[in-house]
PDB file of C-alpha atoms in Angstrom:
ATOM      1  CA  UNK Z 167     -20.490 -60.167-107.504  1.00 70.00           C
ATOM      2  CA  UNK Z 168     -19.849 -56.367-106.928  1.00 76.00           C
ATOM      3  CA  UNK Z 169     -16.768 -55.451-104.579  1.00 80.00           C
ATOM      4  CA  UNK Z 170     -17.366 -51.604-103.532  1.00 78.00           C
ATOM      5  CA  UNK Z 171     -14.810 -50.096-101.475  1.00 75.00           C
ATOM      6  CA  UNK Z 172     -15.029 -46.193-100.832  1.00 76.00           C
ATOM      7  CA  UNK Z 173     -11.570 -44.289-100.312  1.00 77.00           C
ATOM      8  CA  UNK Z 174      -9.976 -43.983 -97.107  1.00 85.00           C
ATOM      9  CA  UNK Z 175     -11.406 -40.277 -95.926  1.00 89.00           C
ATOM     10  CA  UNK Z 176      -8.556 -39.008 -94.274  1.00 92.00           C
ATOM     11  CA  UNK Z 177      -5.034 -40.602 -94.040  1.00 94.00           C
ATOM     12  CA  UNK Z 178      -1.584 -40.046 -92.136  1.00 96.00           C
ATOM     13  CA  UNK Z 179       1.506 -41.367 -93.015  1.00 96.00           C
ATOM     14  CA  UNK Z 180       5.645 -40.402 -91.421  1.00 96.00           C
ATOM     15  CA  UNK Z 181       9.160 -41.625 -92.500  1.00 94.00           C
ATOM     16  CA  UNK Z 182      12.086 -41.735 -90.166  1.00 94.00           C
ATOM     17  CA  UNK Z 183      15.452 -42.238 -92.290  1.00 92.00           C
ATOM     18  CA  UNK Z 184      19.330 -41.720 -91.347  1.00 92.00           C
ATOM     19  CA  UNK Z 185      21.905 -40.284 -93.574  1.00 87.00           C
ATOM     20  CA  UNK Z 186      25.505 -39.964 -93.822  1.00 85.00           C
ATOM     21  CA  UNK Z 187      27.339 -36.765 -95.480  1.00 80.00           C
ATOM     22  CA  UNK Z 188      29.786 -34.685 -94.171  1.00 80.00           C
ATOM     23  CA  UNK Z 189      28.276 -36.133 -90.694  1.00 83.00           C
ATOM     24  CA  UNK Z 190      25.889 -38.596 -89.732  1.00 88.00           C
ATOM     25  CA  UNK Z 191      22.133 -37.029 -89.169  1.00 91.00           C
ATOM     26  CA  UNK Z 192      18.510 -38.144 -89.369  1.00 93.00           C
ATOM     27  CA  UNK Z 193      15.346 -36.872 -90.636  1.00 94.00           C
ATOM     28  CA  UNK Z 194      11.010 -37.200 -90.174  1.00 95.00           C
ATOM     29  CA  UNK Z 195       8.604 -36.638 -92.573  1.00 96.00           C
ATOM     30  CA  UNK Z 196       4.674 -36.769 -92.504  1.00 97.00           C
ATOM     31  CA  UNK Z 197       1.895 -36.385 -95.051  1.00 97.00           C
ATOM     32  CA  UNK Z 198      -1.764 -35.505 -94.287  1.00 97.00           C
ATOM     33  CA  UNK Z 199      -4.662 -36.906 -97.220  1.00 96.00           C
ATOM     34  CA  UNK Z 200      -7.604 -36.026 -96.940  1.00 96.00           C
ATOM     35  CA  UNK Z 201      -9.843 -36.993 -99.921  1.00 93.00           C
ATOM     36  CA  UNK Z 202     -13.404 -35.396-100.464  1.00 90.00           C
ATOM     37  CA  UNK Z 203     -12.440 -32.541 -98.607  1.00 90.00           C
ATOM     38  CA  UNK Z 204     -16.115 -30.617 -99.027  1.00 90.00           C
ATOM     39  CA  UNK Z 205     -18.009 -33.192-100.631  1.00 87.00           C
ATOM     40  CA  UNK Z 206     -17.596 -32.873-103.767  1.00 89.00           C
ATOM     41  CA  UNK Z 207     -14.187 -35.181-104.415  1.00 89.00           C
ATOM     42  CA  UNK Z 208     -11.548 -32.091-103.593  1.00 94.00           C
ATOM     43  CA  UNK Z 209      -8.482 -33.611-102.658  1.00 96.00           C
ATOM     44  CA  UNK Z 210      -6.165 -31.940-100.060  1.00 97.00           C
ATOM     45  CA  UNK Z 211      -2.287 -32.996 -99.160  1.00 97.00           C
ATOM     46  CA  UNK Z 212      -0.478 -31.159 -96.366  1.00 98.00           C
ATOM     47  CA  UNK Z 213       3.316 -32.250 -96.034  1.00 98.00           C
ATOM     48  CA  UNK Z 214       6.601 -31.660 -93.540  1.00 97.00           C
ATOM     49  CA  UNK Z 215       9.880 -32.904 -93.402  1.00 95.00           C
ATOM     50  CA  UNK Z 216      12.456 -31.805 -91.749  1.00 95.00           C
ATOM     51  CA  UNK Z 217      16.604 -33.045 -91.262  1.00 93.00           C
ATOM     52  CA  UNK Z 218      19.590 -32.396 -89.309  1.00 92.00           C
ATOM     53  CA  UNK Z 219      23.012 -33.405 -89.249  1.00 90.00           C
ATOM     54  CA  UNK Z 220      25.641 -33.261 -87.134  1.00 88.00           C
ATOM     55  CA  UNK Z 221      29.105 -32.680 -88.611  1.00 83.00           C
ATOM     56  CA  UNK Z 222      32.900 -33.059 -86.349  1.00 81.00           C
ATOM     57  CA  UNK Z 223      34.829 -30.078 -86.045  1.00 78.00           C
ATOM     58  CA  UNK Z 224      38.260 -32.012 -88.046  1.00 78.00           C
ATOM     59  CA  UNK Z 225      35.555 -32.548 -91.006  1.00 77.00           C
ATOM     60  CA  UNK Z 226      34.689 -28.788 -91.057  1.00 75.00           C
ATOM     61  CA  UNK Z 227      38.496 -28.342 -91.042  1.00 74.00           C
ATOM     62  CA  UNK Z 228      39.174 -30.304 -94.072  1.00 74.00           C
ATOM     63  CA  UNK Z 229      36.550 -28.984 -96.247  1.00 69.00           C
ATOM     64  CA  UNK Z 230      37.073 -25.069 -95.055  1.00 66.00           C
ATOM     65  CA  UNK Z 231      39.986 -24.360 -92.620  1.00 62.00           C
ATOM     66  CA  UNK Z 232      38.291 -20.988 -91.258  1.00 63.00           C
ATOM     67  CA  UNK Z 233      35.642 -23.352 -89.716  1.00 58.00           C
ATOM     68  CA  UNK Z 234      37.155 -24.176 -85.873  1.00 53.00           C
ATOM     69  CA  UNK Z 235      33.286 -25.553 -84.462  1.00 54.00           C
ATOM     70  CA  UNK Z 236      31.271 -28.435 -84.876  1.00 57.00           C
ATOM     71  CA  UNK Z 237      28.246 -27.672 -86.461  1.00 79.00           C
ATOM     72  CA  UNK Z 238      24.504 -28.995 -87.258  1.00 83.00           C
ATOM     73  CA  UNK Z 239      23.094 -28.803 -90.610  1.00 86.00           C
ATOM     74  CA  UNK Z 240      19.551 -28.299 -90.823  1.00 89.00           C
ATOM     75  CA  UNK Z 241      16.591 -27.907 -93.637  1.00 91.00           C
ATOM     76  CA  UNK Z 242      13.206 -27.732 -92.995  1.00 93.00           C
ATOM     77  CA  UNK Z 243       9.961 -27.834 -96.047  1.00 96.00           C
ATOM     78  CA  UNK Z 244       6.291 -27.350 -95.601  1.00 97.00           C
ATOM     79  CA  UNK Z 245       3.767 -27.793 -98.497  1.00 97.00           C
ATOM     80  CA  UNK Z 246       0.457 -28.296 -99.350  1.00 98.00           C
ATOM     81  CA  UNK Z 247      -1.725 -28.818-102.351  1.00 98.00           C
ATOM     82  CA  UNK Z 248      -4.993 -28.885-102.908  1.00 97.00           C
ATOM     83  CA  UNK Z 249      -6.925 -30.188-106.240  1.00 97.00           C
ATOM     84  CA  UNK Z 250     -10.261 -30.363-107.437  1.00 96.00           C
ATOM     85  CA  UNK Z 251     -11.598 -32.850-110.471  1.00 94.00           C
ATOM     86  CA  UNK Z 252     -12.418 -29.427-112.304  1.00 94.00           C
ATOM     87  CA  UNK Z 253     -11.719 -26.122-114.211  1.00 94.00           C
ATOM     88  CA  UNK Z 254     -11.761 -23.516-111.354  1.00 94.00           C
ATOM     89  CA  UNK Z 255     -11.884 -20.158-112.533  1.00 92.00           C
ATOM     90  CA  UNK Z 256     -11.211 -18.236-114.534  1.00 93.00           C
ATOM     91  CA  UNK Z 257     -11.615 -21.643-116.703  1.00 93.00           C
ATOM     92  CA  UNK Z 258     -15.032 -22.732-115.152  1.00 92.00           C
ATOM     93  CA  UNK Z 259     -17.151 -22.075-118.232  1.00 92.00           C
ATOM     94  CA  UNK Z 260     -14.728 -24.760-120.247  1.00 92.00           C
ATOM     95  CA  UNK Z 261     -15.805 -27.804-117.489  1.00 87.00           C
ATOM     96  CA  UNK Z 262     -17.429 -30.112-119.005  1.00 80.00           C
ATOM     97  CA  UNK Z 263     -17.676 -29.254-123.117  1.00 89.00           C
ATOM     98  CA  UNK Z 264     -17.001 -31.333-125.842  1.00 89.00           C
ATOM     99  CA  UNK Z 265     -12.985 -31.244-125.714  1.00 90.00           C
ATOM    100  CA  UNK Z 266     -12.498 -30.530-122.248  1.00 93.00           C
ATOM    101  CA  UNK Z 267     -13.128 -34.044-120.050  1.00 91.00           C
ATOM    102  CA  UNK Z 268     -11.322 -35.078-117.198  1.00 92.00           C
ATOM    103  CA  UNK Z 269     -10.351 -32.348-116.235  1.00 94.00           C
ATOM    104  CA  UNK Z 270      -8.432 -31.320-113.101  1.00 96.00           C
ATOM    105  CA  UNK Z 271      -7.344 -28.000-111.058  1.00 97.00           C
ATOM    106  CA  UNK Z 272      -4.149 -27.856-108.653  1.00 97.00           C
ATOM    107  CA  UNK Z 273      -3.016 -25.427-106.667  1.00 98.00           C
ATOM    108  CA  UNK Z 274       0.698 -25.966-105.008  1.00 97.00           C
ATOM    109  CA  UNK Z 275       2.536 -24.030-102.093  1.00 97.00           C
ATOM    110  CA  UNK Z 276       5.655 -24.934-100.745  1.00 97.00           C
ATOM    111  CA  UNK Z 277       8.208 -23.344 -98.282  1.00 95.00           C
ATOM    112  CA  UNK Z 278      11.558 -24.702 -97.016  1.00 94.00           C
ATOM    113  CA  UNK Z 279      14.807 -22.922 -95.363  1.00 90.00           C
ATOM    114  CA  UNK Z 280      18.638 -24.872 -95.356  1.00 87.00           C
ATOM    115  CA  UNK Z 281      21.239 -24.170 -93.273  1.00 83.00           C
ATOM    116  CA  UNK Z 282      23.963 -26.137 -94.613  1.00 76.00           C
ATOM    117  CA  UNK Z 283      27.744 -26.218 -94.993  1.00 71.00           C
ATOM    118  CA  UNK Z 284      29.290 -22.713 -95.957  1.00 71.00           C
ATOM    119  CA  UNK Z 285      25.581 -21.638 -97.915  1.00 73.00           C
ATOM    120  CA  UNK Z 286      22.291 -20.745 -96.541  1.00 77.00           C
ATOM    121  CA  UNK Z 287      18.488 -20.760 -98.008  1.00 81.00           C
ATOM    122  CA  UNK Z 288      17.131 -18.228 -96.089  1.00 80.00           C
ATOM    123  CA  UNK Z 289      13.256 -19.297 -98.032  1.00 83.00           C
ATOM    124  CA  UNK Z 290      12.728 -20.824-101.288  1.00 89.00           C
ATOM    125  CA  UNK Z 291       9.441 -20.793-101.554  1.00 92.00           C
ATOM    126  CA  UNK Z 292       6.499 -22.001-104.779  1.00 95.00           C
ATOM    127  CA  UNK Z 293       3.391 -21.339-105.613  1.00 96.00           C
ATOM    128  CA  UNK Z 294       1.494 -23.291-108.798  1.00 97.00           C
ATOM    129  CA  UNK Z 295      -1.538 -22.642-110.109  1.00 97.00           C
ATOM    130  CA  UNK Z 296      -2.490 -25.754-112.509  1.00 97.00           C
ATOM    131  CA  UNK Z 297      -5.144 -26.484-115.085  1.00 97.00           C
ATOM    132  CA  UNK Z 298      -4.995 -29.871-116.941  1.00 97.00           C
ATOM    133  CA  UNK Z 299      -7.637 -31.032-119.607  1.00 96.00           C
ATOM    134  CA  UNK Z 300      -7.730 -34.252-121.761  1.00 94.00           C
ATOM    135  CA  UNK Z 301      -9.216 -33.394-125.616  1.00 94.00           C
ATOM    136  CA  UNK Z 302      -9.333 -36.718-127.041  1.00 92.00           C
ATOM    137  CA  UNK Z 303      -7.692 -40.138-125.896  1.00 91.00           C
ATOM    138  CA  UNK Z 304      -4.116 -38.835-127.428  1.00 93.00           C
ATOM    139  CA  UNK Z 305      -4.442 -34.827-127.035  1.00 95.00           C
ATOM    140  CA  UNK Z 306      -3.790 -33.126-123.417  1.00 96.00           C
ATOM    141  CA  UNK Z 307      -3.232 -29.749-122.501  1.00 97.00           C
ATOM    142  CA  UNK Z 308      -1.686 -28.144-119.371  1.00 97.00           C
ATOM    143  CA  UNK Z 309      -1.992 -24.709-118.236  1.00 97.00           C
ATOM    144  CA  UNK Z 310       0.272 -23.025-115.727  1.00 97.00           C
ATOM    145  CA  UNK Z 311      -1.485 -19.649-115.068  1.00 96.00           C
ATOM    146  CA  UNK Z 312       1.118 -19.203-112.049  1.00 94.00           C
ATOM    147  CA  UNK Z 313       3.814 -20.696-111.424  1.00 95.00           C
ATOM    148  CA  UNK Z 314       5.806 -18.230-108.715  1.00 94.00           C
ATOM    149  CA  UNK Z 315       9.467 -19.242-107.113  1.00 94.00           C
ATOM    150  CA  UNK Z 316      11.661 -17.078-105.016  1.00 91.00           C
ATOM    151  CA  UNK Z 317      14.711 -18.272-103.896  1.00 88.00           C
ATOM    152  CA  UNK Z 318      16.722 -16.472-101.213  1.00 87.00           C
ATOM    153  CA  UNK Z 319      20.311 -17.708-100.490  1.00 84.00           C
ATOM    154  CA  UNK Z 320      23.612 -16.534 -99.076  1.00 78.00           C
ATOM    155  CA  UNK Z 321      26.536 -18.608-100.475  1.00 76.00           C
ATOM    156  CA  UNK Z 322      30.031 -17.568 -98.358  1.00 74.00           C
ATOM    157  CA  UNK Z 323      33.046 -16.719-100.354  1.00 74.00           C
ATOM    158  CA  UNK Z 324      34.234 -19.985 -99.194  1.00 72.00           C
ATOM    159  CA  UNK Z 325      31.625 -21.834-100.700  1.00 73.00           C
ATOM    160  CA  UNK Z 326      32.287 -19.969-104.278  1.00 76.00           C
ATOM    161  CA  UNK Z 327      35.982 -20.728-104.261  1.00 75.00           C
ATOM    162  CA  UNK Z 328      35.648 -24.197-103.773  1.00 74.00           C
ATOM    163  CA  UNK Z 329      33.393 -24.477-106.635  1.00 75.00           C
ATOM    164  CA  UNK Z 330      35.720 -22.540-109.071  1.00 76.00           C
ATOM    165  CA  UNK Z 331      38.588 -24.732-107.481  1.00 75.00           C
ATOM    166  CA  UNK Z 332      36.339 -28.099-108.224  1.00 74.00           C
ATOM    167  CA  UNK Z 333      34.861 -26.758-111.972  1.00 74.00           C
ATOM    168  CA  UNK Z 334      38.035 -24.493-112.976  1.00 71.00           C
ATOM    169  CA  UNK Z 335      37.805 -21.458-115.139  1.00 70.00           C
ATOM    170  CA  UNK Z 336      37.726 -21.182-119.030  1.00 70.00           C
ATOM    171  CA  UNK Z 337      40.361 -18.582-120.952  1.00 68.00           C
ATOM    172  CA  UNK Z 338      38.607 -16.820-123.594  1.00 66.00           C
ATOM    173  CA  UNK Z 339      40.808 -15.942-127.182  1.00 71.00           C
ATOM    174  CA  UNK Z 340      41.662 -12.741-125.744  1.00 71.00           C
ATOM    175  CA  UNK Z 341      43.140 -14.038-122.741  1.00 69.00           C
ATOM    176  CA  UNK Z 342      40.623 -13.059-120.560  1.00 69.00           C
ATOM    177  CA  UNK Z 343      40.081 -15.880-117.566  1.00 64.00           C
ATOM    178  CA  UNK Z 344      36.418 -16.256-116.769  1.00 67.00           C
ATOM    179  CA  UNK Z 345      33.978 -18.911-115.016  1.00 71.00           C
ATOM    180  CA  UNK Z 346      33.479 -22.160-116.821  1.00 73.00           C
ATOM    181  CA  UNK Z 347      30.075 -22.657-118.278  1.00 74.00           C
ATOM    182  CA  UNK Z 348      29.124 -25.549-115.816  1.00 77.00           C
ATOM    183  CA  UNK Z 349      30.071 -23.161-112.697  1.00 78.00           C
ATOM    184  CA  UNK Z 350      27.843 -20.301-114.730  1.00 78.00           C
ATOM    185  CA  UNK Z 351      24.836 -22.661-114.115  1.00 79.00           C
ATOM    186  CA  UNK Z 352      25.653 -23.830-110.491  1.00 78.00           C
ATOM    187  CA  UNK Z 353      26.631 -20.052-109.502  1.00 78.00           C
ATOM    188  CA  UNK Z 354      23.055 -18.704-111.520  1.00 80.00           C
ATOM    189  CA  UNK Z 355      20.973 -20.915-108.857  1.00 78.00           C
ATOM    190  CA  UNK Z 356      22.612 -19.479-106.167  1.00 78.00           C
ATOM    191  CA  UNK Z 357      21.702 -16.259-106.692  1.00 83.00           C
ATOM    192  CA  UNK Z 358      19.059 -14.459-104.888  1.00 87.00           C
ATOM    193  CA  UNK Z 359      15.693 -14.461-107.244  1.00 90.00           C
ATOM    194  CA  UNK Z 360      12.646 -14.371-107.863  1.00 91.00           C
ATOM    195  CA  UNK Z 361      10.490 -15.637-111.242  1.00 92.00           C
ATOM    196  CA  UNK Z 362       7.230 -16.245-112.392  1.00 94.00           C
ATOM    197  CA  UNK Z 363       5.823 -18.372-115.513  1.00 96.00           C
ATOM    198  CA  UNK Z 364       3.154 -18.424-117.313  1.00 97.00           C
ATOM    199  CA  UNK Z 365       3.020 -21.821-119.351  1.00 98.00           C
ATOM    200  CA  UNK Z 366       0.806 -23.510-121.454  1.00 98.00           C
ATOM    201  CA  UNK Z 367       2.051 -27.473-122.804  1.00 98.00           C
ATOM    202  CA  UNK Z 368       0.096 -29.449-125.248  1.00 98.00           C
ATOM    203  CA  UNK Z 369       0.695 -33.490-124.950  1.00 96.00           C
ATOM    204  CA  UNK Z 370       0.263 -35.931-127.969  1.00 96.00           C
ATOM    205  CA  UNK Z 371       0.858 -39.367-127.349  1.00 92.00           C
ATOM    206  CA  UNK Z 372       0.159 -42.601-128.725  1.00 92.00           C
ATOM    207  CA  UNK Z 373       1.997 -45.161-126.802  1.00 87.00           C
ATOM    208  CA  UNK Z 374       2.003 -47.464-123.530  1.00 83.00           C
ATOM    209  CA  UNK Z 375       3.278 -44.349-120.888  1.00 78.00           C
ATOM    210  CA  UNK Z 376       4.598 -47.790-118.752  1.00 83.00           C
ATOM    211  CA  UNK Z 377       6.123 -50.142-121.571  1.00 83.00           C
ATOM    212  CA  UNK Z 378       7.021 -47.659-124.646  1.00 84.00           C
ATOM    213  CA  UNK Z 379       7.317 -50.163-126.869  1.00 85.00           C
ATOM    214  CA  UNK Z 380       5.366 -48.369-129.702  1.00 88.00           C
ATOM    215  CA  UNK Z 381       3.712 -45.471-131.394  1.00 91.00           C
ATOM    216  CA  UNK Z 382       4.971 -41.869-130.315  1.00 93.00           C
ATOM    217  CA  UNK Z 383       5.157 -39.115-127.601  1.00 94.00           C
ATOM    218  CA  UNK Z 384       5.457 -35.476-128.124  1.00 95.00           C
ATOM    219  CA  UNK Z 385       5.059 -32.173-125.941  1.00 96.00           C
ATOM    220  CA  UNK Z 386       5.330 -29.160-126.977  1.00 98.00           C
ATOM    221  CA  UNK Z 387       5.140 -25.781-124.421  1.00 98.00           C
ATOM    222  CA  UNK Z 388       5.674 -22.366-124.878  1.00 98.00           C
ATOM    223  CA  UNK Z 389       6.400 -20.201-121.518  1.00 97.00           C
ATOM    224  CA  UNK Z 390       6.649 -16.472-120.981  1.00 97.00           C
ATOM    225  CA  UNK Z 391       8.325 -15.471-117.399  1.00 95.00           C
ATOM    226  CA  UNK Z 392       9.243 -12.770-115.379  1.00 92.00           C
ATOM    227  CA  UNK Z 393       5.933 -10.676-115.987  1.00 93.00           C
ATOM    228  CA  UNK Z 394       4.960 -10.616-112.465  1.00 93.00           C
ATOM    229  CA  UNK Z 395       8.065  -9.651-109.989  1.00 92.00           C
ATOM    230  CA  UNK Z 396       8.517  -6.528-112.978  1.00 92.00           C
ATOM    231  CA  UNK Z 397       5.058  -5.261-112.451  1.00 92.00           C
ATOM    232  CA  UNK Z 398       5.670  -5.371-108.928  1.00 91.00           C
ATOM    233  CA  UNK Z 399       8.945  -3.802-109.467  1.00 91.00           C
ATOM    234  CA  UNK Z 400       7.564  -0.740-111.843  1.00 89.00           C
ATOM    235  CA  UNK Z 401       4.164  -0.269-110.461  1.00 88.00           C
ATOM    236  CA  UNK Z 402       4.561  -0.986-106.471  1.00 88.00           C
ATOM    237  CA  UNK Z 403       8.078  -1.318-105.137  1.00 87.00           C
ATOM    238  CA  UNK Z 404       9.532   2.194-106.634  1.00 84.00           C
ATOM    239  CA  UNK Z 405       6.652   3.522-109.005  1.00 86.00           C
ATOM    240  CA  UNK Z 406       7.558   4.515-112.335  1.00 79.00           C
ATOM    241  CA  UNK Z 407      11.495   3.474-111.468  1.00 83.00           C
ATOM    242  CA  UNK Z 408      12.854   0.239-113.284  1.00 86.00           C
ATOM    243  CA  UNK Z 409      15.424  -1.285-110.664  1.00 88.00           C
ATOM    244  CA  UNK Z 410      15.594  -4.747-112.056  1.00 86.00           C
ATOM    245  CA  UNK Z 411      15.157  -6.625-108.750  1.00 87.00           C
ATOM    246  CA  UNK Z 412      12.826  -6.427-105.974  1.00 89.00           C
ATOM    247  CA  UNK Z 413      14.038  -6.509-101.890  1.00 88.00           C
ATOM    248  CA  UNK Z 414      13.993  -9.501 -99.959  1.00 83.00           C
ATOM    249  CA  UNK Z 415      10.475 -10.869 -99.208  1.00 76.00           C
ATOM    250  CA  UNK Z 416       9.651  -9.770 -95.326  1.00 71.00           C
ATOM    251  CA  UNK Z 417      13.116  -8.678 -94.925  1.00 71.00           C
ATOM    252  CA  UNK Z 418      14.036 -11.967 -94.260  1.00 69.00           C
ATOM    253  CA  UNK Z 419      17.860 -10.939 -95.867  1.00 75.00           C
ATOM    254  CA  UNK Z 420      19.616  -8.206 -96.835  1.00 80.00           C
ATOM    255  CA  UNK Z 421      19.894  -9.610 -99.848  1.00 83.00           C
ATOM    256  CA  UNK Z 422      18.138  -8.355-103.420  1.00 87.00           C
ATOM    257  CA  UNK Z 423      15.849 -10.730-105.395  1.00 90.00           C
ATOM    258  CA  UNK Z 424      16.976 -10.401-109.117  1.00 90.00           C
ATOM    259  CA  UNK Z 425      14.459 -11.350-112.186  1.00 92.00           C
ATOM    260  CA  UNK Z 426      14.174 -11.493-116.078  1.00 91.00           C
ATOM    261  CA  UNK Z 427      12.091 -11.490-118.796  1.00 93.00           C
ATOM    262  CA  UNK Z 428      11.947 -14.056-121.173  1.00 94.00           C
ATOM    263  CA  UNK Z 429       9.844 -16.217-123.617  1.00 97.00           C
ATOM    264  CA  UNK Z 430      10.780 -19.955-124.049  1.00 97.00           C
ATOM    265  CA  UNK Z 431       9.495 -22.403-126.348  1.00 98.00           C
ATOM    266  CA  UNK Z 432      10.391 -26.040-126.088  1.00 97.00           C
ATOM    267  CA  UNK Z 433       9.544 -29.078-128.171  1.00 97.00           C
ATOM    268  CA  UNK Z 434       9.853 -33.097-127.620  1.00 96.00           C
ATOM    269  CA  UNK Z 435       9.583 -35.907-129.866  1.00 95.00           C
ATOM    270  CA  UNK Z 436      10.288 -39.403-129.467  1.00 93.00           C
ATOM    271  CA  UNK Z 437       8.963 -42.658-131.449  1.00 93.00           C
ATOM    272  CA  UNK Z 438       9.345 -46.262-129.948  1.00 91.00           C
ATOM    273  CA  UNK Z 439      10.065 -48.939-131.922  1.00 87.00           C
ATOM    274  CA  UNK Z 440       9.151 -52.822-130.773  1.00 81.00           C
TER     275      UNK Z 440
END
């Protein structure tokens, strides 16, 4: 006999957790589905989540001594993504030919703000534009036409020295005393920015994804970033003038949203042996 069961249209699900950090908080979270969206098997996912913690006064103390109040912690994230089973444009011609089956369209924004212990993310927010294609049984490809991320934070001078107290400081051969390369990486992602990427990642595999107990996976992807927040920057922020960031998006900060440009190419191999 047959057994046909249709998917569940629209769907709502929440999470209630505690936590304990510097204090002891709690935190909600709920997720919207909603499959078939227009009829014709769009798929839409609307998220929120939000925590808050509550941390003593003698805590704040111990961790930095110019803190004298008790204080609650908060973060807060919104996102929402949307996919069709599809090449949208400017791929739509593609849909469908010999080499291009299965294929599927996402599109990805997110926004969340912290308020946390001696740092603050004023926004960090992404958007993704996605494009993914099977060739053949063992060949995939994936297409990031956008991916955007801007990242707007204020760590305190307090927050800074306790890092380069926890990580230390390396002493180059001329003597010279500089941040260690660990702190480099931590200090880099708190920096005000903004990037963009354009990506494109081709998958061969020929194993169990689950087991990988045999045959082989590889990825290769070559990206190019930072296109997008220096056209703004040359062509609409100060025509014709090069400043090498961009302000603060809606003024939400004083602060000034630095970018590069760079190309990256990246390769991965691995074989699995029974």
């Amino acid at each position: 006999f047959f057994d046909l069961q249709t998917l569940t249209k629209h769907s709502i699900s929440t999470e209630l957790f505690g936590m304990k950090r510097y204090g002891y908080g709690t935190g909600f979270g709920i997720d919207y589905n909603n499959n078939n969206v227009f009829g014709n098997a769009e798929n839409l996912i609307i998220g929120a989540n939000a925590s808050f913690e509550f941390v003593s006064p003698a805590v704040l103390e111990e961790i930095d001594t110019t803190a004298t109040q008790s204080s609650i912690f908060r973060s807060y994230e919104l996102r929402a993504e949307y996919s069709v089973p599809r090449l949208n444009f400017p791929f739509a011609f593609l849909d469908n030919r010999p080499g291009f089956t299965n294929a599927t369209t996402r599109y990805l924004l997110a926004y969340s703000r912290s308020d946390q212990l001696l740092f603050d993310i004023n926004s960090d927010i992404g958007f993704n534009t996605r494009f993914e294609v099977n060739h053949t049984q063992n060949y995939s490809s994936f297409f990031d036409l956008i991916e955007l991320d801007v990242v707007d934070t204020n760590p305190s001078d307090a927050y800074i020295r306790n890092l380069r107290n926890e990580f230390g400081t390396d002493t180059l051969s001329d003597g010279t005393i500089v941040d260690g390369f660990e702190l480099q990486r931590i200090l880099e992602d708190f920096n005000p920015q903004i990037s963009s990427i354009i990506r494109y990642t081709f998958r061969s595999q020929d194993t169990d994804l689950i087991k990988r107990n045999r045959g082989y996976f590889s990825e290769y992807s070559i990206s190019i970033g930072g296109n997008i927040p220096y056209l703004l920057d040359r062509s609409v922020i100060t025509p014709d003038t090069l400043e090498g960031h961009l302000p603060s998006l809606f003024g939400l900060s004083n602060n000034e949203l630095n970018y590069s440009r760079f190309i990256k190419i990246s390769a991965d191999y691995r074989r699995y042996y029974p």
